[in-house]
């Protein structure tokens, strides 16, 4: 019996998680597995009602589970960042889910790339540091930036001119990584490459501009490459964006700092068949991991039965793989493949079915596929 905390969240999160749960139920009927599901009311509705984001109580509840199955958060009624940082980022850091794994493989014929291209990439995104640490501030005092503030930044070795700059408004956001943080993440990347039999790790950065931050990143990846005896390739993030569209088959394990990983994995989603099929796992090697689609709450289509549930269903697959039942993960993937072959799909993939009908079809295929 696996104890799963279910957090559907906002917008289409609610709709797609319902279909993922259908598939979990179908697995229980077909295979020797059972799930106990606890639903947690975390998201914009509760925030608007009570002002709560991720509370101590939520954290205690979540901690009692083997995994968290998450939909999405984000609501046009709430200012950007409040729910995202207060719930999602907070969950990732609270449970120290320091790796975000986001596979990208060609789902023929739904990849917009050439039909003959086959690729199987696993993006690993550092998930707790970089520009996501919330180390930022904005000043608007109408009197120019105070000398005192400049002095503090200067003392912290944050380059700032002490003479010029009398702007009234001033904002900064610091990208910060620790040696420990990069080392444990790089360890995970090289171990993954070894486990999957990949011959290299591609590490993405912008070391030609952010020399301090990504200089340290490069140095540590080089050390780890030697330690593990696995080749390392450095790619600048701009060139990587181009290469992912031009020649994704060149890549296997792609290691990204947090922010670049966010951006590149939306490209990874699009080249495989769209955001509607992209799943992700926030992995805490020693704690509770969380599994979710890569997409957000999609307010533009929420409540209309248009959302593609496949990303959420494949997130359930990643969860089951992670719980140690790869045999069942394979079943889910085969059921999804069958739905694609039979065109039991939502409109974003050229189909005519609703979210529910697509989920029904995939749940039905669970008992048929071998
Ligand atoms: P989004 O991923 O919600 O949507 C981007 C586009 O893709 C939209 O046109 C949407 O309709 C479409 N789309 C997304 N998922 C789809 C699906 N399953 N089926 C069919 N079409 C789908 O990104 P956004 O519009 O930039 O953000 C909306 C809100 O979601 C924001 O508040 C944002 O902060 C939040 N967000 C949350 C998460 C998360 O919870 N992990 C991820 C990304 C964005
Ligand atoms: C994602 C999302 C989140 C991120 C946002 C909503 C905080 O875009 O999971 O990709 O930037 O990590
Ligand atoms: Mn994103």
Coordinates of C-alpha atoms and ligand atoms in Angstrom, one line a residue:
X1 CA 0.0 0.0 0.0
X2 CA 1.5 3.3 -1.1
X3 CA 0.3 6.5 0.7
X4 CA 0.0 9.3 -1.8
X5 CA -0.8 12.9 -0.9
X6 CA -2.9 14.4 -3.8
X7 CA -2.7 18.1 -4.4
X8 CA -4.8 19.0 -7.5
X9 CA -4.2 22.7 -7.0
X10 CA -5.6 25.3 -9.4
X11 CA -7.2 25.5 -12.9
X12 CA -6.6 22.5 -15.1
X13 CA -4.6 20.9 -12.2
X14 CA -7.9 19.8 -10.8
X15 CA -9.1 18.3 -14.2
X16 CA -5.9 16.4 -15.1
X17 CA -5.2 15.0 -11.6
X18 CA -8.7 13.4 -11.7
X19 CA -7.7 11.5 -14.8
X20 CA -4.3 10.5 -13.3
X21 CA -6.2 9.1 -10.3
X22 CA -8.5 7.2 -12.7
X23 CA -5.4 5.5 -14.1
X24 CA -4.1 4.7 -10.6
X25 CA -7.4 3.1 -9.8
X26 CA -7.2 1.1 -13.1
X27 CA -3.8 -0.2 -12.0
X28 CA -5.2 -1.4 -8.7
X29 CA -7.8 -3.4 -10.6
X30 CA -5.3 -5.0 -12.9
X31 CA -2.1 -5.4 -10.8
X32 CA -1.0 -6.3 -7.3
X33 CA -0.8 -2.7 -6.0
X34 CA -2.9 -0.4 -3.9
X35 CA -2.8 3.2 -3.1
X36 CA -4.3 5.2 -0.3
X37 CA -5.0 8.7 -1.5
X38 CA -5.3 11.7 0.8
X39 CA -6.5 14.9 -0.9
X40 CA -5.0 18.2 0.4
X41 CA -6.7 21.5 -0.2
X42 CA -3.7 23.6 -1.1
X43 CA -4.0 26.3 -3.8
X44 CA -5.6 29.6 -4.8
X45 CA -9.1 29.0 -3.5
X46 CA -7.9 28.4 0.0
X47 CA -5.4 31.3 -0.2
X48 CA -8.2 33.6 -1.3
X49 CA -10.4 32.3 1.6
X50 CA -7.9 32.2 4.4
X51 CA -4.6 33.7 3.2
X52 CA -2.8 30.4 3.7
X53 CA -0.1 29.2 1.3
X54 CA 1.9 26.1 2.4
X55 CA 1.3 25.9 6.2
X56 CA 3.1 23.9 8.9
X57 CA 0.1 21.6 9.1
X58 CA 0.3 20.9 5.3
X59 CA 4.0 20.1 5.7
X60 CA 3.3 17.7 8.5
X61 CA 0.6 16.0 6.5
X62 CA 2.6 15.8 3.3
X63 CA 5.6 14.3 5.3
X64 CA 3.5 11.3 6.3
X65 CA 3.2 10.1 2.6
X66 CA 5.4 8.1 0.3
X67 CA 4.9 10.6 -2.5
X68 CA 3.1 13.8 -3.5
X69 CA 1.0 13.9 -6.7
X70 CA 0.6 17.5 -7.7
X71 CA -1.5 19.2 -10.4
X72 CA -0.6 22.9 -10.8
X73 CA -0.9 26.3 -9.1
X74 CA -1.5 29.7 -10.5
X75 CA -4.5 32.0 -10.6
X76 CA -5.1 35.2 -12.5
X77 CA -6.8 36.7 -9.4
X78 CA -3.6 36.4 -7.5
X79 CA -0.4 38.5 -8.2
X80 CA 2.3 36.5 -10.0
X81 CA 4.7 34.8 -7.6
X82 CA 2.5 34.6 -4.5
X83 CA 1.2 31.1 -5.1
X84 CA 4.2 30.0 -7.2
X85 CA 6.8 30.9 -4.5
X86 CA 4.5 30.4 -1.5
X87 CA 3.4 26.9 -2.5
X88 CA 5.4 25.2 -5.3
X89 CA 8.9 26.6 -4.7
X90 CA 8.3 26.3 -1.0
X91 CA 7.4 22.6 -1.3
X92 CA 10.5 21.9 -3.4
X93 CA 12.7 23.5 -0.9
X94 CA 11.0 22.3 2.3
X95 CA 11.3 18.7 1.2
X96 CA 14.8 19.3 -0.3
X97 CA 13.7 18.0 -3.7
X98 CA 16.9 19.1 -5.2
X99 CA 16.6 17.4 -8.6
X100 CA 13.8 18.0 -11.0
X101 CA 13.7 15.2 -13.6
X102 CA 12.0 16.0 -16.9
X103 CA 12.2 13.3 -19.6
X104 CA 11.7 14.3 -23.2
X105 CA 11.4 11.7 -25.9
X106 CA 9.9 11.8 -29.4
X107 CA 6.2 10.8 -29.4
X108 CA 5.8 10.1 -33.1
X109 CA 4.0 11.5 -35.0
X110 CA 3.2 14.2 -32.5
X111 CA 6.7 15.7 -32.3
X112 CA 6.8 18.7 -34.6
X113 CA 10.3 17.7 -35.6
X114 CA 11.1 15.5 -38.6
X115 CA 9.4 12.1 -38.4
X116 CA 12.7 10.2 -38.6
X117 CA 14.2 12.0 -35.6
X118 CA 14.3 9.8 -32.5
X119 CA 15.6 11.2 -29.2
X120 CA 15.4 10.2 -25.6
X121 CA 16.6 13.0 -23.3
X122 CA 16.5 13.3 -19.6
X123 CA 16.7 16.8 -18.4
X124 CA 17.9 17.1 -14.8
X125 CA 17.2 20.5 -13.4
X126 CA 18.8 21.7 -10.2
X127 CA 15.7 22.5 -8.2
X128 CA 16.6 24.5 -5.1
X129 CA 19.2 27.2 -5.9
X130 CA 20.3 29.6 -8.6
X131 CA 17.8 32.5 -9.3
X132 CA 15.1 30.7 -7.4
X133 CA 16.3 31.4 -3.9
X134 CA 14.2 34.5 -3.5
X135 CA 17.2 36.7 -2.8
X136 CA 16.0 39.9 -4.4
X137 CA 14.6 43.3 -3.6
X138 CA 13.1 46.3 -5.2
X139 CA 13.5 49.9 -4.1
X140 CA 11.5 52.9 -5.0
X141 CA 12.0 55.6 -2.5
X142 CA 11.9 58.6 -4.8
X143 CA 15.2 59.7 -3.5
X144 CA 17.6 57.5 -5.4
X145 CA 19.2 54.4 -4.1
X146 CA 20.7 55.1 -0.7
X147 CA 24.4 55.0 -0.2
X148 CA 23.8 52.6 2.7
X149 CA 22.3 50.0 0.4
X150 CA 25.1 50.4 -2.2
X151 CA 27.6 49.9 0.6
X152 CA 25.9 46.7 1.8
X153 CA 25.9 45.3 -1.7
X154 CA 29.5 46.4 -2.3
X155 CA 30.5 44.7 1.0
X156 CA 28.7 41.5 -0.1
X157 CA 31.0 41.7 -3.2
X158 CA 28.0 42.4 -5.4
X159 CA 29.5 44.7 -8.0
X160 CA 27.8 48.0 -7.9
X161 CA 29.2 51.4 -8.7
X162 CA 29.7 53.5 -5.6
X163 CA 29.6 56.8 -7.5
X164 CA 27.1 56.7 -10.4
X165 CA 23.5 55.5 -10.4
X166 CA 21.1 57.9 -8.8
X167 CA 18.1 56.1 -10.1
X168 CA 14.9 56.3 -8.1
X169 CA 14.1 52.7 -8.7
X170 CA 16.4 49.8 -8.2
X171 CA 15.8 46.0 -8.2
X172 CA 18.0 43.0 -8.0
X173 CA 17.6 39.2 -7.9
X174 CA 20.6 37.2 -7.0
X175 CA 21.5 33.8 -8.6
X176 CA 23.3 31.9 -5.9
X177 CA 24.6 28.3 -5.8
X178 CA 26.6 26.5 -3.2
X179 CA 29.5 24.0 -3.7
X180 CA 27.5 21.4 -1.7
X181 CA 24.4 22.1 -3.8
X182 CA 26.2 21.7 -7.1
X183 CA 28.2 18.6 -5.9
X184 CA 25.1 16.6 -4.8
X185 CA 23.3 17.6 -8.0
X186 CA 26.2 16.7 -10.2
X187 CA 26.6 13.3 -8.4
X188 CA 22.9 12.6 -9.2
X189 CA 23.5 13.5 -12.9
X190 CA 26.5 11.3 -13.4
X191 CA 24.9 8.4 -11.5
X192 CA 21.8 8.7 -13.7
X193 CA 24.1 8.7 -16.8
X194 CA 25.8 5.5 -15.5
X195 CA 22.4 3.8 -14.7
X196 CA 21.0 4.6 -18.1
X197 CA 24.1 3.7 -19.9
X198 CA 24.5 7.2 -21.4
X199 CA 28.1 8.0 -22.4
X200 CA 28.1 11.7 -21.5
X201 CA 26.5 14.4 -19.5
X202 CA 25.7 17.8 -21.1
X203 CA 26.0 20.6 -18.6
X204 CA 24.2 23.8 -19.6
X205 CA 25.3 27.3 -18.3
X206 CA 26.1 30.8 -19.2
X207 CA 29.7 30.8 -17.9
X208 CA 30.6 33.4 -20.6
X209 CA 28.7 36.1 -18.8
X210 CA 27.8 34.9 -15.3
X211 CA 31.4 34.0 -14.7
X212 CA 31.2 33.6 -10.9
X213 CA 28.1 31.5 -10.6
X214 CA 28.5 29.3 -13.6
X215 CA 32.3 29.3 -13.3
X216 CA 31.9 27.3 -10.1
X217 CA 29.3 25.1 -11.8
X218 CA 31.7 24.2 -14.6
X219 CA 34.6 23.5 -12.2
X220 CA 32.5 21.1 -10.1
X221 CA 31.1 19.3 -13.2
X222 CA 34.6 18.9 -14.5
X223 CA 35.7 17.3 -11.2
X224 CA 32.7 15.0 -11.1
X225 CA 33.2 13.9 -14.7
X226 CA 36.7 12.8 -13.9
X227 CA 35.5 11.1 -10.7
X228 CA 32.8 9.1 -12.5
X229 CA 34.8 8.5 -15.7
X230 CA 31.9 9.8 -17.8
X231 CA 32.4 12.4 -20.5
X232 CA 31.2 15.9 -20.0
X233 CA 30.1 18.4 -22.6
X234 CA 29.5 22.1 -21.7
X235 CA 26.9 24.0 -23.6
X236 CA 25.9 27.6 -23.4
X237 CA 22.2 27.9 -22.8
X238 CA 21.5 30.0 -26.0
X239 CA 23.3 27.5 -28.2
X240 CA 21.5 24.7 -26.3
X241 CA 18.1 26.2 -27.1
X242 CA 19.0 26.1 -30.8
X243 CA 20.5 22.6 -30.7
X244 CA 17.5 21.1 -29.0
X245 CA 15.4 22.1 -32.0
X246 CA 18.0 21.2 -34.6
X247 CA 19.5 18.0 -33.3
X248 CA 17.9 16.7 -30.0
X249 CA 19.2 13.2 -30.8
X250 CA 22.7 14.4 -29.8
X251 CA 21.7 14.6 -26.2
X252 CA 21.1 12.1 -23.3
X253 CA 21.5 13.5 -19.8
X254 CA 21.2 17.3 -19.8
X255 CA 22.1 19.0 -16.5
X256 CA 20.7 22.5 -16.0
X257 CA 20.8 25.2 -13.4
X258 CA 17.3 25.9 -12.1
X259 CA 16.3 28.9 -14.3
X260 CA 17.7 27.6 -17.6
X261 CA 16.2 24.2 -16.8
X262 CA 12.8 25.8 -16.4
X263 CA 13.1 27.4 -19.9
X264 CA 14.8 24.5 -21.7
X265 CA 12.3 22.0 -20.5
X266 CA 9.4 23.9 -22.1
X267 CA 11.4 23.4 -25.4
X268 CA 11.9 19.8 -24.4
X269 CA 8.1 19.5 -23.9
X270 CA 7.3 21.1 -27.3
X271 CA 9.7 18.9 -29.3
X272 CA 8.2 15.7 -27.8
X273 CA 4.6 16.5 -28.5
X274 CA 3.6 19.6 -26.4
X275 CA 3.2 20.7 -22.8
X276 CA 0.2 18.3 -22.7
X277 CA 2.5 15.3 -22.5
X278 CA 5.5 16.6 -20.5
X279 CA 5.8 15.1 -17.0
X280 CA 8.2 15.9 -14.1
X281 CA 9.5 14.5 -10.8
X282 CA 10.8 16.7 -8.0
X283 CA 13.1 14.2 -6.4
X284 CA 14.2 14.3 -2.8
X285 CA 16.7 11.3 -2.6
X286 CA 16.2 11.1 1.2
X287 CA 12.7 12.6 1.7
X288 CA 9.3 12.9 0.1
X289 CA 9.3 13.4 -3.7
X290 CA 6.6 15.2 -5.7
X291 CA 5.4 14.4 -9.2
X292 CA 3.6 16.9 -11.5
X293 CA 3.0 17.9 -15.1
X294 CA 5.5 20.4 -16.4
X295 CA 2.6 22.7 -17.5
X296 CA 0.7 25.2 -15.3
X297 CA -2.9 25.9 -14.4
X298 CA -3.7 27.1 -18.0
X299 CA -6.4 29.6 -17.1
X300 CA -7.1 30.1 -20.8
X301 CA -8.7 26.6 -21.1
X302 CA -9.5 25.8 -17.4
X303 CA -13.0 24.5 -16.7
X304 CA -13.7 23.6 -20.4
X305 CA -12.7 19.9 -20.5
X306 CA -10.0 20.7 -23.0
X307 CA -6.9 20.0 -21.0
X308 CA -4.7 17.1 -22.1
X309 CA -4.4 14.7 -19.1
X310 CA -1.4 12.8 -20.5
X311 CA 1.3 15.0 -18.8
X312 CA -0.4 14.3 -15.4
X313 CA -0.8 10.6 -16.2
X314 CA 2.9 10.3 -17.2
X315 CA 3.7 12.2 -13.9
X316 CA 1.9 9.3 -12.1
X317 CA 4.1 6.9 -14.2
X318 CA 7.3 8.7 -12.9
X319 CA 5.9 8.5 -9.4
X320 CA 5.3 4.7 -9.6
X321 CA 8.8 4.2 -11.2
X322 CA 10.2 6.1 -8.3
X323 CA 8.3 4.0 -5.8
X324 CA 10.1 1.1 -7.3
X325 CA 7.4 -0.4 -9.5
X326 CA 8.9 0.2 -13.0
X327 CA 6.8 -2.8 -14.2
X328 CA 3.6 -0.7 -13.6
X329 CA 5.2 2.5 -15.0
X330 CA 5.7 0.6 -18.3
X331 CA 2.0 -0.4 -18.3
X332 CA 1.0 3.3 -18.0
X333 CA 3.3 4.3 -20.8
X334 CA 2.0 1.6 -23.1
X335 CA -1.6 2.6 -22.3
X336 CA -0.7 6.2 -23.3
X337 CA 1.0 5.0 -26.5
X338 CA -2.2 3.0 -27.4
X339 CA -4.4 6.1 -26.9
X340 CA -2.0 8.0 -29.2
X341 CA -2.2 5.2 -31.8
X342 CA -6.0 5.2 -31.6
X343 CA -6.2 9.0 -31.6
X344 CA -8.0 9.0 -28.3
X345 CA -6.7 12.5 -27.7
X346 CA -7.6 16.1 -26.8
X347 CA -7.6 18.9 -29.3
X348 CA -4.0 20.1 -28.6
X349 CA -2.8 16.8 -30.2
X350 CA -5.4 16.9 -33.0
X351 CA -8.0 14.7 -31.3
X352 CA -11.6 15.2 -30.6
X353 CA -12.0 13.9 -27.0
X354 CA -12.5 15.8 -23.7
X355 CA -10.1 15.5 -20.8
X356 CA -12.4 12.9 -19.1
X357 CA -12.8 10.8 -22.3
X358 CA -9.1 10.7 -22.8
X359 CA -8.6 9.7 -19.2
X360 CA -11.3 7.0 -19.6
X361 CA -9.6 5.6 -22.7
X362 CA -6.2 5.4 -21.1
X363 CA -7.6 3.8 -17.9
X364 CA -9.4 1.2 -20.1
X365 CA -6.1 0.4 -22.0
X366 CA -4.3 -0.3 -18.7
X367 CA -6.1 -3.7 -18.5
X368 CA -5.6 -4.5 -22.1
X369 CA -1.9 -3.7 -22.7
X370 CA 0.8 -6.2 -21.8
Ligands
LIG1 P1 0.7 27.0 -18.7 O1 1.6 25.8 -18.8 O2 -0.4 27.0 -17.7 O3 0.0 27.2 -20.2 C1 0.7 27.6 -21.4 C2 -0.1 27.2 -22.6 O4 -0.1 25.8 -22.8 C3 -1.6 27.7 -22.5 O5 -2.0 28.2 -23.8 C4 -2.3 26.5 -22.1 O6 -3.6 26.4 -22.5 C5 -1.5 25.4 -22.8 N1 -1.5 24.1 -22.0 C6 -0.9 23.9 -20.8 N2 -1.1 22.7 -20.3 C7 -2.0 22.1 -21.2 C8 -2.6 20.9 -21.3 N3 -2.5 19.9 -20.3 N4 -3.5 20.6 -22.3 C9 -3.6 21.5 -23.3 N5 -3.0 22.7 -23.3 C10 -2.2 23.0 -22.3 O7 1.6 28.3 -18.5 P2 1.2 29.8 -18.3 O8 -0.1 30.2 -19.1 O9 2.4 30.6 -18.6 O10 0.9 29.9 -16.7 C11 -0.4 29.9 -16.1 C12 -0.3 29.8 -14.6 O11 0.3 28.6 -14.2 C13 0.6 30.9 -14.1 O12 0.1 31.3 -12.9 C14 1.9 30.2 -13.8 O13 2.7 30.8 -12.8 C15 1.4 28.8 -13.4 N6 2.4 27.7 -13.7 C16 2.4 26.8 -12.7 C17 3.2 25.6 -12.9 C18 3.1 24.5 -11.9 O14 2.2 24.5 -11.1 N7 4.1 23.6 -11.9 C19 3.9 25.5 -14.1 C20 3.9 26.5 -15.0 C21 3.1 27.6 -14.8
LIG2 C1 7.7 24.8 -13.6 C2 7.0 26.2 -13.3 C3 7.5 26.7 -12.0 C4 9.0 26.9 -12.1 C5 6.9 28.1 -11.6 C6 5.4 28.0 -11.6 C7 7.3 28.5 -10.2 O1 7.3 27.0 -14.4 O2 7.5 23.9 -12.7 O3 8.3 24.7 -14.6 O4 9.5 28.0 -12.6 O5 9.7 26.0 -11.7
LIG3 MN1 8.2 26.1 -16.1

